[in-house]
CSV table of C-alpha atoms and ligand atoms in Angstrom, one decimal:
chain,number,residue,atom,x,y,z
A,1,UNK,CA,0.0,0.0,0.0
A,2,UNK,CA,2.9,2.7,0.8
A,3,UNK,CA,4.7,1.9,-2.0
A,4,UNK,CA,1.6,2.2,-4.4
A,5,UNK,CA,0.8,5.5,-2.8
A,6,UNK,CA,4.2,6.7,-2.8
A,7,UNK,CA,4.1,6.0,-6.6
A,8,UNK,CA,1.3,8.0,-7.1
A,9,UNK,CA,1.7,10.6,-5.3
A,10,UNK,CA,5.4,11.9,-6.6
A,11,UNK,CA,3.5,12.4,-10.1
A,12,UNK,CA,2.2,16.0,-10.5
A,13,UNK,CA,-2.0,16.6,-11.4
A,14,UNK,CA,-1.9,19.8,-10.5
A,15,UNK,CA,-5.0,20.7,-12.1
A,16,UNK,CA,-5.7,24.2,-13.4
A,17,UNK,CA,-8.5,26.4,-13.7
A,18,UNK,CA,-7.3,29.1,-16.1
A,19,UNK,CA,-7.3,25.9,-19.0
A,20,UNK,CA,-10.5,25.5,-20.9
A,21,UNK,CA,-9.0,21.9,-22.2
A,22,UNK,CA,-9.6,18.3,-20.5
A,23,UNK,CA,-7.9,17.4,-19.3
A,24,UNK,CA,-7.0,20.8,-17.8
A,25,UNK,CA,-3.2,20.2,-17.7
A,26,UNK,CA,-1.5,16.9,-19.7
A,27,UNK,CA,0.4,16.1,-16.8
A,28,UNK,CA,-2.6,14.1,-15.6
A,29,UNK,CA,-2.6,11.6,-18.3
A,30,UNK,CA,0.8,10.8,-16.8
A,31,UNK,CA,-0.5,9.1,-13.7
A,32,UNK,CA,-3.7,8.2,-16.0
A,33,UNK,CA,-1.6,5.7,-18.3
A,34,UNK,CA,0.1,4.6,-14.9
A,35,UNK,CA,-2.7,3.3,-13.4
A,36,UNK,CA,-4.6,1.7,-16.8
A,37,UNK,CA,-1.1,0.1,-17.2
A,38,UNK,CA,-1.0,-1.6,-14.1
A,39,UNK,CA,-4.6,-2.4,-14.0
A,40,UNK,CA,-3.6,-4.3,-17.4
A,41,UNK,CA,-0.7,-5.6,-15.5
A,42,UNK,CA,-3.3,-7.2,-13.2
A,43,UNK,CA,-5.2,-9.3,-16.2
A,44,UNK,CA,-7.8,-6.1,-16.1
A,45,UNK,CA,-8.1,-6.2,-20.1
A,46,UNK,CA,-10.2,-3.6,-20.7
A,47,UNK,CA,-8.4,-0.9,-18.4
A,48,UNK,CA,-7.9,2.2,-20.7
A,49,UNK,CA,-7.2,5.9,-20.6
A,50,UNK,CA,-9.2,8.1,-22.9
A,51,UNK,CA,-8.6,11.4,-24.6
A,52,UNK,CA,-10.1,13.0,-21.8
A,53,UNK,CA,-7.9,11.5,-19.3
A,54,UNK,CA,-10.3,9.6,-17.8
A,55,UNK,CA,-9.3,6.0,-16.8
A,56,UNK,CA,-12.0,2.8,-17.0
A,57,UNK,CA,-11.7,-0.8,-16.2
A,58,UNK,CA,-13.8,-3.6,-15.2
A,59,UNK,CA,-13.3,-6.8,-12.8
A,60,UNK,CA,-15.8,-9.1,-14.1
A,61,UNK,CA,-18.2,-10.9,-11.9
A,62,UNK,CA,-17.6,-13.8,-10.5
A,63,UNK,CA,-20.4,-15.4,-9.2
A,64,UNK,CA,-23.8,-16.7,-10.8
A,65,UNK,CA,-26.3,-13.9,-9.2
A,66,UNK,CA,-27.2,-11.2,-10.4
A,67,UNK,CA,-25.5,-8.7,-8.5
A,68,UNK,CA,-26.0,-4.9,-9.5
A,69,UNK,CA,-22.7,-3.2,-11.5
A,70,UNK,CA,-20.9,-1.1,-9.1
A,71,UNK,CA,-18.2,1.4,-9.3
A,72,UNK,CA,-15.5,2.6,-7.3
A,73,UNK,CA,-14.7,6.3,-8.1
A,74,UNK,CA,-11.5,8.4,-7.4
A,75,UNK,CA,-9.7,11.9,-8.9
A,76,UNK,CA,-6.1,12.3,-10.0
A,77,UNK,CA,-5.9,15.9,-9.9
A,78,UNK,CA,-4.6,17.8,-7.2
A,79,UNK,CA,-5.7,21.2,-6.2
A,80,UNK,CA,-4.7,24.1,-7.6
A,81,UNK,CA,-4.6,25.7,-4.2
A,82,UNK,CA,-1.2,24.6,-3.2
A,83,UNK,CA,1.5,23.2,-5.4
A,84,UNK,CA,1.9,19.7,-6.4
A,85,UNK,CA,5.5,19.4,-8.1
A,86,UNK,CA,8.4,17.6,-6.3
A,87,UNK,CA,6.6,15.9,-3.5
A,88,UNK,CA,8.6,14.4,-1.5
A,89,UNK,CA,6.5,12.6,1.1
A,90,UNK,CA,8.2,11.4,4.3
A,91,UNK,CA,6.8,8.4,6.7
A,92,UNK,CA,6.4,8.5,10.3
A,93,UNK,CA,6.3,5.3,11.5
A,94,UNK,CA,4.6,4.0,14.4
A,95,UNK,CA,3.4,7.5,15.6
A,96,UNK,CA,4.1,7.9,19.5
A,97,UNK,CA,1.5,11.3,19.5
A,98,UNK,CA,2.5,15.1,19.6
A,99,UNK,CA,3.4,17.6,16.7
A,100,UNK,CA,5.0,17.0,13.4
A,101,UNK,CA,7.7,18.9,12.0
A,102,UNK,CA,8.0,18.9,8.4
A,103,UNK,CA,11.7,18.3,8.0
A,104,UNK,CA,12.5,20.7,4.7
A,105,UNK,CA,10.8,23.6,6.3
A,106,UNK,CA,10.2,23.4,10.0
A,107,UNK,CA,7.5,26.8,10.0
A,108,UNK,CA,5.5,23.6,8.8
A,109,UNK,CA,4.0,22.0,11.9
A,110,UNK,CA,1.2,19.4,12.0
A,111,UNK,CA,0.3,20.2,15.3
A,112,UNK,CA,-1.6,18.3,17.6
A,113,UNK,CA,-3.9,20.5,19.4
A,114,UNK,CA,-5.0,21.6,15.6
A,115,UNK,CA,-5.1,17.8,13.6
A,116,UNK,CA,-7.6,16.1,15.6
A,117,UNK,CA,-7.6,13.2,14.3
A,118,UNK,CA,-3.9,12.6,15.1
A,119,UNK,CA,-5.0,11.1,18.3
A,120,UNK,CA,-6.8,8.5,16.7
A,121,UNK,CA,-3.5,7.2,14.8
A,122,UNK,CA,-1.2,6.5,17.8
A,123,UNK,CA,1.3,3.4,16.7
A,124,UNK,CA,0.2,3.9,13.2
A,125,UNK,CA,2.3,5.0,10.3
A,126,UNK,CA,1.7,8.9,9.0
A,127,UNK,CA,2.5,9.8,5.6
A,128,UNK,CA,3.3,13.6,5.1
A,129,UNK,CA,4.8,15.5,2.6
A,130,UNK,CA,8.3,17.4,3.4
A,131,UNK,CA,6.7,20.9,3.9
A,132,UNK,CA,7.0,22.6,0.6
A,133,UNK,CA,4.2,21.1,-1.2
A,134,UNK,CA,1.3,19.1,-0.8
A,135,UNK,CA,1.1,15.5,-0.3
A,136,UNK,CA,-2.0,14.9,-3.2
A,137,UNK,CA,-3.4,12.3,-0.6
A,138,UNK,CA,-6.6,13.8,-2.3
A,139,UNK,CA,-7.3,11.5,-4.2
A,140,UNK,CA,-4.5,9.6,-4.8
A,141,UNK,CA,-5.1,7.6,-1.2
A,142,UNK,CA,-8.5,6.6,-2.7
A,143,UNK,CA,-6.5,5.6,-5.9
A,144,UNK,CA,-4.4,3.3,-4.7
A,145,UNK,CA,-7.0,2.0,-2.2
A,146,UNK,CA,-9.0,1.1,-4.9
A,147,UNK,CA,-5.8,-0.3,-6.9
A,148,UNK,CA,-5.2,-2.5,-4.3
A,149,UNK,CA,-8.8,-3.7,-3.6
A,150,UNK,CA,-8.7,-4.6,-7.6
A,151,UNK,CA,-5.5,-6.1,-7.1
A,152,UNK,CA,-6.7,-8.6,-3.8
A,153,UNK,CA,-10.4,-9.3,-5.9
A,154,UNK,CA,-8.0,-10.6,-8.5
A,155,UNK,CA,-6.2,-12.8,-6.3
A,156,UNK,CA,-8.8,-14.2,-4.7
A,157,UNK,CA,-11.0,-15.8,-6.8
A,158,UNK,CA,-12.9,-17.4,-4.2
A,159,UNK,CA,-14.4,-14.1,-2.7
A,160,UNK,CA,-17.1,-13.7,-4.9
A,161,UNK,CA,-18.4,-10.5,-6.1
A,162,UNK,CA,-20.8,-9.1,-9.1
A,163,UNK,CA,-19.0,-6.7,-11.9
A,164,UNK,CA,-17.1,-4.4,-10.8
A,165,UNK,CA,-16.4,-1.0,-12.4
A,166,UNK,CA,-13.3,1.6,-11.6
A,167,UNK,CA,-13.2,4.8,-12.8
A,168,UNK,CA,-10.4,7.8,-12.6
A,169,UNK,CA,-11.2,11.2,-12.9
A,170,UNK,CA,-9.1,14.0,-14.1
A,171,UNK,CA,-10.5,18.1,-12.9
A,172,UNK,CA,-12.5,17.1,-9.8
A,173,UNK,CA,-10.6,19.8,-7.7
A,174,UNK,CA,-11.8,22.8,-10.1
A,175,UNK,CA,-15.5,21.2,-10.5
A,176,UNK,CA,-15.3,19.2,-14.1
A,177,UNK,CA,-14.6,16.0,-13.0
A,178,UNK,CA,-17.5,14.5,-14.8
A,179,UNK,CA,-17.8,16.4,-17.4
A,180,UNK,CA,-16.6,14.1,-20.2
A,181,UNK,CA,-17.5,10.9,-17.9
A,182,UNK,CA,-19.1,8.3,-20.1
A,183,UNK,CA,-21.3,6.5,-17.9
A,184,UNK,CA,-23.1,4.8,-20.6
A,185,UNK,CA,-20.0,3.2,-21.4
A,186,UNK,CA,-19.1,2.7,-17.6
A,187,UNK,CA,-22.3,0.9,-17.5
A,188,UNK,CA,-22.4,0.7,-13.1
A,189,UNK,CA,-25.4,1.0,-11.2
A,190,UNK,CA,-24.3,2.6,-8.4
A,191,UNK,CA,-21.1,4.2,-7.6
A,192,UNK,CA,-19.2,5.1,-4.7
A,193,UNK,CA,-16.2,7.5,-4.4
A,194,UNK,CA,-13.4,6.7,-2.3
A,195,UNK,CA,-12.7,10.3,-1.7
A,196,UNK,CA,-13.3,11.2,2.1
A,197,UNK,CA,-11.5,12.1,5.2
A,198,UNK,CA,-11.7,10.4,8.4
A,199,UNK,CA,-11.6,7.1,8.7
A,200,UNK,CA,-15.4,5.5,8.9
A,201,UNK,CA,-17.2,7.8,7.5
A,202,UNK,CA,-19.8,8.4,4.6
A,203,UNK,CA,-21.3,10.9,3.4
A,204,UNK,CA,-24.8,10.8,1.9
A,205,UNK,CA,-25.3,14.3,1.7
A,206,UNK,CA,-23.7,17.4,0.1
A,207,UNK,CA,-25.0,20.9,0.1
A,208,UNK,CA,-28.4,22.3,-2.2
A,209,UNK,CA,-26.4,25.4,-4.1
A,210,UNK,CA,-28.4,28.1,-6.0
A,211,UNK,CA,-26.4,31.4,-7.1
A,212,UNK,CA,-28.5,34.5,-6.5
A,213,UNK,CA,-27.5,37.1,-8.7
A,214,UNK,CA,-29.2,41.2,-7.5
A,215,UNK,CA,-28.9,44.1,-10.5
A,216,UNK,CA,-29.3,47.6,-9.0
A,217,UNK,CA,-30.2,50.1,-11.0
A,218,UNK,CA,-29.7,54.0,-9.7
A,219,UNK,CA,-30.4,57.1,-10.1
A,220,UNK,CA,-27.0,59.0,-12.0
A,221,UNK,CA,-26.5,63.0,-11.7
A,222,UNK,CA,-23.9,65.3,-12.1
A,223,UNK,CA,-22.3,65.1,-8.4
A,224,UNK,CA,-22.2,69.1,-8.0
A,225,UNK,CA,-25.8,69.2,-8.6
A,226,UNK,CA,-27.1,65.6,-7.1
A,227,UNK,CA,-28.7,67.1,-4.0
A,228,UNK,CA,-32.3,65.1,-3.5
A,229,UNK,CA,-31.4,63.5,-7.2
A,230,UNK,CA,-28.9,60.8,-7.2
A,231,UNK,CA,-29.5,57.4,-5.5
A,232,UNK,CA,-26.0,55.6,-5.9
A,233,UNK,CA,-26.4,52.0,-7.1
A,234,UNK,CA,-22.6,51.0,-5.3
A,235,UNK,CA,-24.5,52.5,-1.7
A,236,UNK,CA,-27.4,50.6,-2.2
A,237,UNK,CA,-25.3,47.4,-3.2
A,238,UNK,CA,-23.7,48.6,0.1
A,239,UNK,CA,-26.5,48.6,2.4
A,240,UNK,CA,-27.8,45.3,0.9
A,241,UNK,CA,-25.0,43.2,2.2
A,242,UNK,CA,-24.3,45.5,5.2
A,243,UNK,CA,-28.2,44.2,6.4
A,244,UNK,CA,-27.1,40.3,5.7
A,245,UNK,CA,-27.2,38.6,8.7
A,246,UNK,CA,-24.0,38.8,10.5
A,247,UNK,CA,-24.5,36.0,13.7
A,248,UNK,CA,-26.0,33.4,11.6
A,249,UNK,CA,-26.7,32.6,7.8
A,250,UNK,CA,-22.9,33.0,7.0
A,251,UNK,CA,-20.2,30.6,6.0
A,252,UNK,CA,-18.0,32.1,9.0
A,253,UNK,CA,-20.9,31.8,11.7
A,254,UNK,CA,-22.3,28.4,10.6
A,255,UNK,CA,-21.3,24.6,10.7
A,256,UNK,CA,-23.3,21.3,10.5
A,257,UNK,CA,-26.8,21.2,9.0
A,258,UNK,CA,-26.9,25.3,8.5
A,259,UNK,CA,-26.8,26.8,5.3
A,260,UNK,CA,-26.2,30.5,4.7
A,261,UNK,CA,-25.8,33.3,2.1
A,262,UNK,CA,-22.2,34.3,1.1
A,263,UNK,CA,-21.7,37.2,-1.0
A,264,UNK,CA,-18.6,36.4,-3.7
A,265,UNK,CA,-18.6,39.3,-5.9
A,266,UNK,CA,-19.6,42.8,-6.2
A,267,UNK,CA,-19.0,45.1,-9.0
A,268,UNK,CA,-20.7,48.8,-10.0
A,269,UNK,CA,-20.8,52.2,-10.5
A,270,UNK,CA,-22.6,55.3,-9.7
A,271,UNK,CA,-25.6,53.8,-12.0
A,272,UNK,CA,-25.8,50.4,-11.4
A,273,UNK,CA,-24.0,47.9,-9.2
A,274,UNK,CA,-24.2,43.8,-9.4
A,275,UNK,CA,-23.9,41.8,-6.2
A,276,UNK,CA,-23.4,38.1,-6.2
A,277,UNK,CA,-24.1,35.6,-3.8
A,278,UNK,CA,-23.9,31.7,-3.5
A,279,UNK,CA,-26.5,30.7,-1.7
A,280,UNK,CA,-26.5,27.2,0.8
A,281,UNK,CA,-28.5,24.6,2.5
A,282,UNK,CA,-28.7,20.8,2.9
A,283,UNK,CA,-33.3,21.5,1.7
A,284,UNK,CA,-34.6,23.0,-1.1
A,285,UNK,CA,-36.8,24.8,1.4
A,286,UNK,CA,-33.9,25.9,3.2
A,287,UNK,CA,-32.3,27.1,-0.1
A,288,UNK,CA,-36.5,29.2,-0.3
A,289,UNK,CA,-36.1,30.6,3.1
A,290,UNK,CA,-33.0,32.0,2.5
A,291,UNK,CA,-33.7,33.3,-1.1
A,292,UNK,CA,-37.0,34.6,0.9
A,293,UNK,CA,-34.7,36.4,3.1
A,294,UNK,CA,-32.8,38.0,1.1
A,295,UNK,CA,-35.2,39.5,-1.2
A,296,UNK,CA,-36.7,40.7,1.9
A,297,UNK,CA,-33.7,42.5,2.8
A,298,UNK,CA,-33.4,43.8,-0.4
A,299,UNK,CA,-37.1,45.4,-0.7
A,300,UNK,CA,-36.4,46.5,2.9
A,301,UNK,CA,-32.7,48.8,0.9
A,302,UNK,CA,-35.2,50.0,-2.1
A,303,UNK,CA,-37.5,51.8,-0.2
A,304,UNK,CA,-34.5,53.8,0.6
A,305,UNK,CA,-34.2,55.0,-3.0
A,306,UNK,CA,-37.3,55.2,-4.1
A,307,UNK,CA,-36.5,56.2,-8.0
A,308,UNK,CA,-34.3,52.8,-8.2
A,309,UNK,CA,-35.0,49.6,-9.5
A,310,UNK,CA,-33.4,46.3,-9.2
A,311,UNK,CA,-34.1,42.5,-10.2
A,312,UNK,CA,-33.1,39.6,-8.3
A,313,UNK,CA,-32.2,36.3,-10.1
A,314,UNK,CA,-31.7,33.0,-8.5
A,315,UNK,CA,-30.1,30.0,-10.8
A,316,UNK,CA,-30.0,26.5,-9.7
A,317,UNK,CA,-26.0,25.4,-9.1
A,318,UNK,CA,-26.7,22.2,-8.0
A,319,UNK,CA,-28.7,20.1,-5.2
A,320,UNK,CA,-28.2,17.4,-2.3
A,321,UNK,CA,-27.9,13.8,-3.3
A,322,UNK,CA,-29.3,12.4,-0.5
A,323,UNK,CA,-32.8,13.2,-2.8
A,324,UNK,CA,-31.5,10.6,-5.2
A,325,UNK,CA,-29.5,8.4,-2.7
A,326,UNK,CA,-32.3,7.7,-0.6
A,327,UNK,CA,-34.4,6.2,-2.8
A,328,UNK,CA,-31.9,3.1,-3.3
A,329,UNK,CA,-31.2,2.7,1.1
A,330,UNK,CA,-29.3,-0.2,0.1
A,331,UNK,CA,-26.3,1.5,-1.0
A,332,UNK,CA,-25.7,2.9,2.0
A,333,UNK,CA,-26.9,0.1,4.4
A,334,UNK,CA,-24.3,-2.3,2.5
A,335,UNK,CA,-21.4,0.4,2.8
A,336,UNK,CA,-22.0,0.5,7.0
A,337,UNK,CA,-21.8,-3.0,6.6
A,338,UNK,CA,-18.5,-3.0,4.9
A,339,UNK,CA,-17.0,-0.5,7.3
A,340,UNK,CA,-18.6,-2.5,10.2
A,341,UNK,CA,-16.4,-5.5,8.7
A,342,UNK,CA,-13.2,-3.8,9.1
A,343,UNK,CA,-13.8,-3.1,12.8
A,344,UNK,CA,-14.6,0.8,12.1
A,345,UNK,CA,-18.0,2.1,13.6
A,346,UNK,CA,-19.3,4.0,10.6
A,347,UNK,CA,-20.6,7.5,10.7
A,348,UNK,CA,-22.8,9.0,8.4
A,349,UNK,CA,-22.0,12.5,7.6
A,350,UNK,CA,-22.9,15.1,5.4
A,351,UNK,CA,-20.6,17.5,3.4
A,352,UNK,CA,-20.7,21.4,3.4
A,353,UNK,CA,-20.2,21.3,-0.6
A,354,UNK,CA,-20.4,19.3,-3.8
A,355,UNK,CA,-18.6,16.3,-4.8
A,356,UNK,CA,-18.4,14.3,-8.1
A,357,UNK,CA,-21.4,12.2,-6.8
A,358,UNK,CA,-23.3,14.3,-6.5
A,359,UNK,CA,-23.1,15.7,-9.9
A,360,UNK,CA,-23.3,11.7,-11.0
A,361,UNK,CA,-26.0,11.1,-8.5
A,362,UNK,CA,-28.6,13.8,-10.7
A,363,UNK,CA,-26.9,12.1,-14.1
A,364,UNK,CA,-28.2,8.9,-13.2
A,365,UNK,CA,-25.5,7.6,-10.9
A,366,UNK,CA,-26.2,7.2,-7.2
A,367,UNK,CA,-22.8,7.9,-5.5
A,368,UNK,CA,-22.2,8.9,-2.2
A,369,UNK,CA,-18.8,9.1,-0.6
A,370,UNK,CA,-16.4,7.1,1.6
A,371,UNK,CA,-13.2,8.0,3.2
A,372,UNK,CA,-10.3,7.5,2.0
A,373,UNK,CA,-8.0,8.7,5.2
A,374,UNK,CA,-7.0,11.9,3.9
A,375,UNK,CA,-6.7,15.2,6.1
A,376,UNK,CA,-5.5,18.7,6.0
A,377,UNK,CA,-5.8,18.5,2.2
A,378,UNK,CA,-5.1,21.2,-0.2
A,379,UNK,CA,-2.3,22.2,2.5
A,380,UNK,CA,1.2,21.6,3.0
A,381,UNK,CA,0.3,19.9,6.3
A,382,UNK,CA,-1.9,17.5,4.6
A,383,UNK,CA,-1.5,13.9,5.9
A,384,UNK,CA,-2.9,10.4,5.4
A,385,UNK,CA,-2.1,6.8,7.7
A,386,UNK,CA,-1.0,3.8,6.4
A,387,UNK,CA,-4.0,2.0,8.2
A,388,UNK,CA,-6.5,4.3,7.6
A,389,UNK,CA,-5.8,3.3,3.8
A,390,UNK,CA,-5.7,-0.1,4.4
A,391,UNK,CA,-8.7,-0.1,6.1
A,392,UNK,CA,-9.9,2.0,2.9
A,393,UNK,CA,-9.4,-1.3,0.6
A,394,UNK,CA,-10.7,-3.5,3.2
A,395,UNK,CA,-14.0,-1.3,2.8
A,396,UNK,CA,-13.8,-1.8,-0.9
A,397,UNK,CA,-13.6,-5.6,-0.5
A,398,UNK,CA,-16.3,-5.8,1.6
A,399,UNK,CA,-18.4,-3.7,-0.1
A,400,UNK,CA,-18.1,-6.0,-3.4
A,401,UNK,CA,-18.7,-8.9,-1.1
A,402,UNK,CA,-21.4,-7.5,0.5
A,403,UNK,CA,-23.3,-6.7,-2.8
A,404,UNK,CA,-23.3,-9.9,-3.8
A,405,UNK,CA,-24.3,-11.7,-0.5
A,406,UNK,CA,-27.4,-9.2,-0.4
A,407,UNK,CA,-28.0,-9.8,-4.0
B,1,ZN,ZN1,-10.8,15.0,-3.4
């Protein structure tokens, strides 16, 4: 498992943004033909990158029932948020507890009272980077936890299983990881992607995301001569997000099942002024209230400026999977069971955000998301366990056995 994890991870995805191509940056397909090669190497025949950079492969069934298709999911990309070239990850094994000092530079500190989750890994081995990048343990843990699980299922004949599909991602960290997926030609029922952090968890649920978009038009005069005239479209844009909610409703007040309304642009002039805001909740009538709210808050500003106008749109970004999820209980009762297998207690969470299932759960493909050991990602203190990824794969395993008992 270290090995396959250190091969991975020394291989720069950086993806980028800025690129309008896809894969975003070449580099990917490096670690793409990587993996479809050794999936090849494993008697996987059909294991093949694309031109997109997307890597599929399928472990047939084994066994006579007829066991739904499902996939195991993880990215190759790392985020552009930190940089990905020359990693140079460095173990500590058998981890006696207290702070980490990254040994190229030593301002780098995983400490203690800030990870956590370091408490739970006493005696285990901790994978880091050296301090001057990040470690890409998003995703690559979840790569090579499903690279081995493919591996063992090949091995060992006699655990039976139905067919199994794997699927790599290029773009995931800037939001197109499925774009170019083919899941006609992936052909799985249900999917899951290997892709969380703490060790036990899944995660159901992501955010319900609308953008609300409010144009404010003014009233423009000469400023020598604008007494009683002018109502400035920037003050009213102003006074709009100076009347937001301040103790609740925002990302920096709110955690858990609480949504709020989070301004992410403003532009304008004395005329007319454009405010942007993401708006969040794990209910569509969360997402109402809040929308409700704010056009409150923005009638309330207009009768202010009486001689202004304004319009407020609100465009669907993208919605919680649990809606879809829940209507097929047994992909998340068979993945407890898995993670009940390996010992873990599993804990069902939900995640302040989107993922790649849940874009695939609305395109047809159920697909919550399991851990895959990985913390303090996107950061040069990012960190994964050797154990935690073992116990990853052993998930995997079970989950394919599970399937097919149930079936
Ligand atoms: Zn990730």
């Amino acid at each position: 498992m270290t090995e396959r994890f250190l091969r991975y991870a020394v291989i720069d995805t950086q993806s980028d943004p800025a690129s309008p191509t896809c894969p975003s940056t070449a580099k990917q397909k490096n670690l793409g033909a990587l993996l479809a090669r050794e999936l090849q190497e494993m008697g996987i025949h059909d294991a093949h990158l694309d031109k997109h950079g997307y890597v599929y492969a399928t472990i047939p069934a084994n066994t006579d029932k007829h066991v739904p298709v499902i996939c195991f999911c993880s990215h190759m990309d790392t985020s552009p948020d930190c940089t990905g070239k020359d990693v140079k990850p460095q173990i500590v094994r058998n981890y006696r507890g207290g702070d980490i000092v990254l040994p190229a530079d030593p301002t780098q500190i995983i400490r203690a009272a800030e990870h956590a989750a370091l408490k739970d890994q006493i005696g285990n081995d901790i994978i880091t980077t050296d301090g001057t990048t990040l470690l890409g343990a998003d995703n690559k843990a979840g790569l090579a936890e499903i690279m081995d699980a493919a591996q063992f299922l090949i091995d060992n004949p006699q655990v039976r299983h139905g067919e199994i599909k794997i699927l790599f991602t290029p773009d995931e960290e800037i939001g197109r990881g499925v774009d170019k997926a083919d899941l006609k030609k992936l052909g799985a029922d249900f999917a899951y992607t290997i892709d969380g952090e703490t060790a036990g968890n899944i995660e159901d649920e992501t955010f319900s995301a609308d953008a609300a978009t409010i144009t404010i038009e003014g009233v423009s005069t000469h400023p020598g001569f604008a007494k009683g005239k002018m109502e400035h479209a920037i003050k009213i844009a102003a006074a709009i997000i100076d009347r937001l909610p301040k103790d609740t409703c925002s990302p920096e007040t709110t955690e858990g099942k609480h949504g709020f309304l989070h301004p992410i642009g403003i532009t304008g002039a004395l005329e007319n002024a454009t405010v942007s805001l993401i708006v969040r909740d794990f209910t569509d009538a969360g997402l109402k209230e809040k929308e409700a709210l704010l056009e409150g808050i923005v009638k309330a500003v207009m009768k202010d400026f009486p001689r202004s106008t304004y319009r407020l749109k609100v465009k669907q970004q993208y919605r919680n999977m649990k809606q879809v999820i829940d209507r097929h209980p047994e992909i998340i009762d068979n993945a407890m069971e898995a993670i009940r297998r390996t010992g873990l207690t599993p804990v069902k969470s939900s995640i302040r955000g989107g993922t790649d299932g849940s874009r695939l759960s609305f395109m047809g493909l159920p697909c919550p998301n399991i851990f895959a050991g990985q913390h303090a990602f996107h950061s040069r203190l990012e960190w994964v366990s050797v154990q935690d990824m073992e116990k990853a794969t052993q998930t995997i395993v079970y989950l394919a056995m599970v399937w097919e008992e149930r079936a």
